[in-house]
Amino acid sequence: MDNLELIIAQYGYYAIYGLLTLGIIGLPVPDEMLMILIGYLSSTHVLSLCDSIVVAFLGTMTGMLFSFFLGNKVGKPLLLKYGKWIRLTPQRLEKVEKWFKKYGPWTIVFGYYIPGVRHLTCYMAGVIGIKFRHYVVIAAIGAFIWCCIFISVGYFGHRAVF
């Protein structure tokens, strides 16, 4: 947590944007802790609350769009070729596709709250070919709610404790 605070102190909103983008893509960034820290720093007036929410939302959406395009362009051939290494056979991939087509929009919105799932939902949305406009709307709604909730926890949690 101290490292995140140092990075944000040094690079400000650029760090928030970059870390969230990389975290959503799937690199090991503690997204939820980062968001709570952003809320805390906003409550102490180190960061602006509104600017923090906007930058966090933009970083999250950038990561989601990158993952979607990656899944859309190379996802299915890559999974068919190397899926066996993660126990994803063509039959299992077909089941995932059917399930995702049925529950995909809800999975994208609620997948934000489950670490690991949030990264896969973006990728799988691209793999199965959800329409881009539809994906952007659903992803934006989920991203905005997710950012607001976790930043608010840090913002109001700090105020409640002190």
Short mmCIF file of C-alpha atoms in Angstrom, two decimals:
data_model
loop_
_atom_site.label_atom_id
_atom_site.label_comp_id
_atom_site.label_asym_id
_atom_site.label_seq_id
_atom_site.Cartn_x
_atom_site.Cartn_y
_atom_site.Cartn_z
CA MET A 1 0.00 0.00 0.00
CA ASP A 2 2.88 2.35 0.78
CA ASN A 3 4.33 1.75 -2.69
CA LEU A 4 1.03 2.71 -4.31
CA GLU A 5 0.89 5.88 -2.24
CA LEU A 6 4.45 6.80 -3.25
CA ILE A 7 3.71 6.18 -6.93
CA ILE A 8 0.56 8.31 -6.77
CA ALA A 9 2.38 11.03 -4.82
CA GLN A 10 5.07 11.18 -7.49
CA TYR A 11 3.01 10.78 -10.67
CA GLY A 12 -0.48 11.82 -9.55
CA TYR A 13 -3.38 11.16 -11.87
CA TYR A 14 -1.10 9.62 -14.52
CA ALA A 15 -0.27 6.86 -12.02
CA ILE A 16 -3.95 6.26 -11.27
CA TYR A 17 -4.75 6.00 -14.98
CA GLY A 18 -1.79 3.75 -15.77
CA LEU A 19 -2.12 1.46 -12.77
CA LEU A 20 -5.84 0.90 -13.33
CA THR A 21 -5.32 0.28 -17.03
CA LEU A 22 -2.64 -2.32 -16.31
CA GLY A 23 -4.65 -3.84 -13.47
CA ILE A 24 -7.75 -4.31 -15.60
CA ILE A 25 -5.66 -5.88 -18.37
CA GLY A 26 -4.60 -8.47 -15.82
CA LEU A 27 -1.26 -7.41 -14.38
CA PRO A 28 -0.94 -7.83 -10.60
CA VAL A 29 -2.15 -4.43 -9.46
CA PRO A 30 -4.37 -4.42 -6.35
CA ASP A 31 -7.22 -2.54 -8.02
CA GLU A 32 -9.59 -2.41 -5.06
CA MET A 33 -6.89 -1.25 -2.65
CA LEU A 34 -5.78 1.35 -5.18
CA MET A 35 -9.32 2.69 -5.45
CA ILE A 36 -9.73 2.85 -1.68
CA LEU A 37 -6.39 4.68 -1.44
CA ILE A 38 -7.57 7.15 -4.10
CA GLY A 39 -10.67 7.79 -2.01
CA TYR A 40 -8.59 8.30 1.11
CA LEU A 41 -6.23 10.71 -0.68
CA SER A 42 -9.28 12.58 -1.98
CA SER A 43 -10.68 12.88 1.53
CA THR A 44 -7.41 14.43 2.72
CA HIS A 45 -7.48 16.83 -0.28
CA VAL A 46 -4.30 15.42 -1.83
CA LEU A 47 -6.44 14.55 -4.86
CA SER A 48 -9.70 15.97 -6.15
CA LEU A 49 -12.62 13.58 -5.67
CA CYS A 50 -14.24 14.39 -9.02
CA ASP A 51 -10.96 14.27 -10.94
CA SER A 52 -10.08 10.98 -9.25
CA ILE A 53 -13.36 9.38 -10.28
CA VAL A 54 -12.99 10.59 -13.87
CA VAL A 55 -9.37 9.43 -14.19
CA ALA A 56 -10.11 6.09 -12.50
CA PHE A 57 -13.06 5.57 -14.86
CA LEU A 58 -10.92 6.40 -17.91
CA GLY A 59 -8.11 4.08 -16.79
CA THR A 60 -10.57 1.28 -16.14
CA MET A 61 -12.25 1.73 -19.51
CA THR A 62 -8.91 1.83 -21.33
CA GLY A 63 -7.95 -1.50 -19.76
CA MET A 64 -11.33 -2.99 -20.58
CA LEU A 65 -11.20 -1.84 -24.20
CA PHE A 66 -7.67 -3.17 -24.64
CA SER A 67 -8.72 -6.55 -23.22
CA PHE A 68 -11.82 -6.60 -25.43
CA PHE A 69 -9.79 -5.90 -28.59
CA LEU A 70 -7.19 -8.47 -27.59
CA GLY A 71 -9.90 -11.07 -27.10
CA ASN A 72 -11.60 -10.06 -30.34
CA LYS A 73 -8.48 -10.15 -32.52
CA VAL A 74 -6.44 -13.05 -31.14
CA GLY A 75 -8.57 -14.62 -28.43
CA LYS A 76 -10.35 -17.56 -29.98
CA PRO A 77 -7.44 -18.91 -32.05
CA LEU A 78 -5.15 -18.49 -29.05
CA LEU A 79 -7.58 -20.31 -26.73
CA LEU A 80 -8.14 -23.11 -29.23
CA LYS A 81 -4.39 -23.58 -29.62
CA TYR A 82 -3.21 -23.14 -26.02
CA GLY A 83 -6.39 -23.57 -23.99
CA LYS A 84 -5.42 -27.12 -23.09
CA TRP A 85 -2.69 -25.69 -20.85
CA ILE A 86 -5.36 -24.07 -18.66
CA ARG A 87 -7.81 -26.96 -19.07
CA LEU A 88 -9.97 -25.05 -21.52
CA THR A 89 -10.84 -27.62 -24.16
CA PRO A 90 -12.86 -26.64 -27.26
CA GLN A 91 -15.93 -28.21 -25.59
CA ARG A 92 -15.45 -26.14 -22.45
CA LEU A 93 -14.86 -23.03 -24.54
CA GLU A 94 -18.17 -23.70 -26.30
CA LYS A 95 -19.94 -23.98 -22.91
CA VAL A 96 -18.33 -20.73 -21.75
CA GLU A 97 -19.45 -19.03 -24.96
CA LYS A 98 -23.06 -20.21 -24.53
CA TRP A 99 -23.09 -19.14 -20.88
CA PHE A 100 -21.51 -15.79 -21.71
CA LYS A 101 -23.96 -15.11 -24.53
CA LYS A 102 -26.81 -15.71 -22.11
CA TYR A 103 -25.43 -13.84 -19.07
CA GLY A 104 -22.63 -11.75 -20.62
CA PRO A 105 -23.94 -8.26 -19.89
CA TRP A 106 -24.57 -9.12 -16.24
CA THR A 107 -21.20 -10.82 -16.00
CA ILE A 108 -19.47 -7.69 -17.28
CA VAL A 109 -21.26 -5.40 -14.81
CA PHE A 110 -20.98 -7.64 -11.74
CA GLY A 111 -17.65 -9.17 -12.71
CA TYR A 112 -15.94 -5.98 -11.52
CA TYR A 113 -16.43 -7.07 -7.94
CA ILE A 114 -14.72 -10.45 -8.30
CA PRO A 115 -10.92 -10.21 -8.72
CA GLY A 116 -9.82 -12.31 -11.65
CA VAL A 117 -13.29 -12.47 -13.16
CA ARG A 118 -13.19 -8.78 -14.08
CA HIS A 119 -10.15 -9.46 -16.27
CA LEU A 120 -11.65 -12.47 -18.01
CA THR A 121 -15.04 -10.89 -18.75
CA CYS A 122 -13.49 -8.22 -20.96
CA TYR A 123 -11.41 -10.75 -22.83
CA MET A 124 -14.28 -13.22 -23.25
CA ALA A 125 -16.61 -10.47 -24.46
CA GLY A 126 -14.15 -9.93 -27.30
CA VAL A 127 -13.66 -13.64 -27.93
CA ILE A 128 -17.36 -14.33 -28.40
CA GLY A 129 -17.87 -11.17 -30.45
CA ILE A 130 -20.27 -9.05 -28.42
CA LYS A 131 -21.14 -5.97 -30.46
CA PHE A 132 -18.67 -3.23 -29.62
CA ARG A 133 -21.27 -0.52 -28.93
CA HIS A 134 -23.19 -2.83 -26.63
CA TYR A 135 -19.99 -3.78 -24.83
CA VAL A 136 -18.91 -0.15 -24.33
CA VAL A 137 -22.26 0.83 -22.79
CA ILE A 138 -22.32 -2.14 -20.42
CA ALA A 139 -18.64 -1.79 -19.52
CA ALA A 140 -19.00 1.96 -18.91
CA ILE A 141 -21.96 1.48 -16.57
CA GLY A 142 -20.11 -1.18 -14.60
CA ALA A 143 -16.85 0.79 -14.54
CA PHE A 144 -18.50 3.96 -13.31
CA ILE A 145 -20.39 2.19 -10.52
CA TRP A 146 -17.28 0.23 -9.51
CA CYS A 147 -15.10 3.35 -9.41
CA CYS A 148 -17.66 5.33 -7.42
CA ILE A 149 -18.20 2.57 -4.86
CA PHE A 150 -14.56 1.83 -4.11
CA ILE A 151 -13.43 5.45 -4.13
CA SER A 152 -16.35 6.30 -1.84
CA VAL A 153 -15.32 3.55 0.59
CA GLY A 154 -11.91 5.17 0.95
CA TYR A 155 -13.32 8.68 1.03
CA PHE A 156 -16.11 8.17 3.53
CA GLY A 157 -14.39 5.38 5.44
CA HIS A 158 -11.58 7.75 6.31
CA ARG A 159 -14.03 10.42 7.42
CA ALA A 160 -15.92 7.93 9.59
CA VAL A 161 -12.76 6.76 11.36
CA PHE A 162 -11.29 10.21 12.00
#
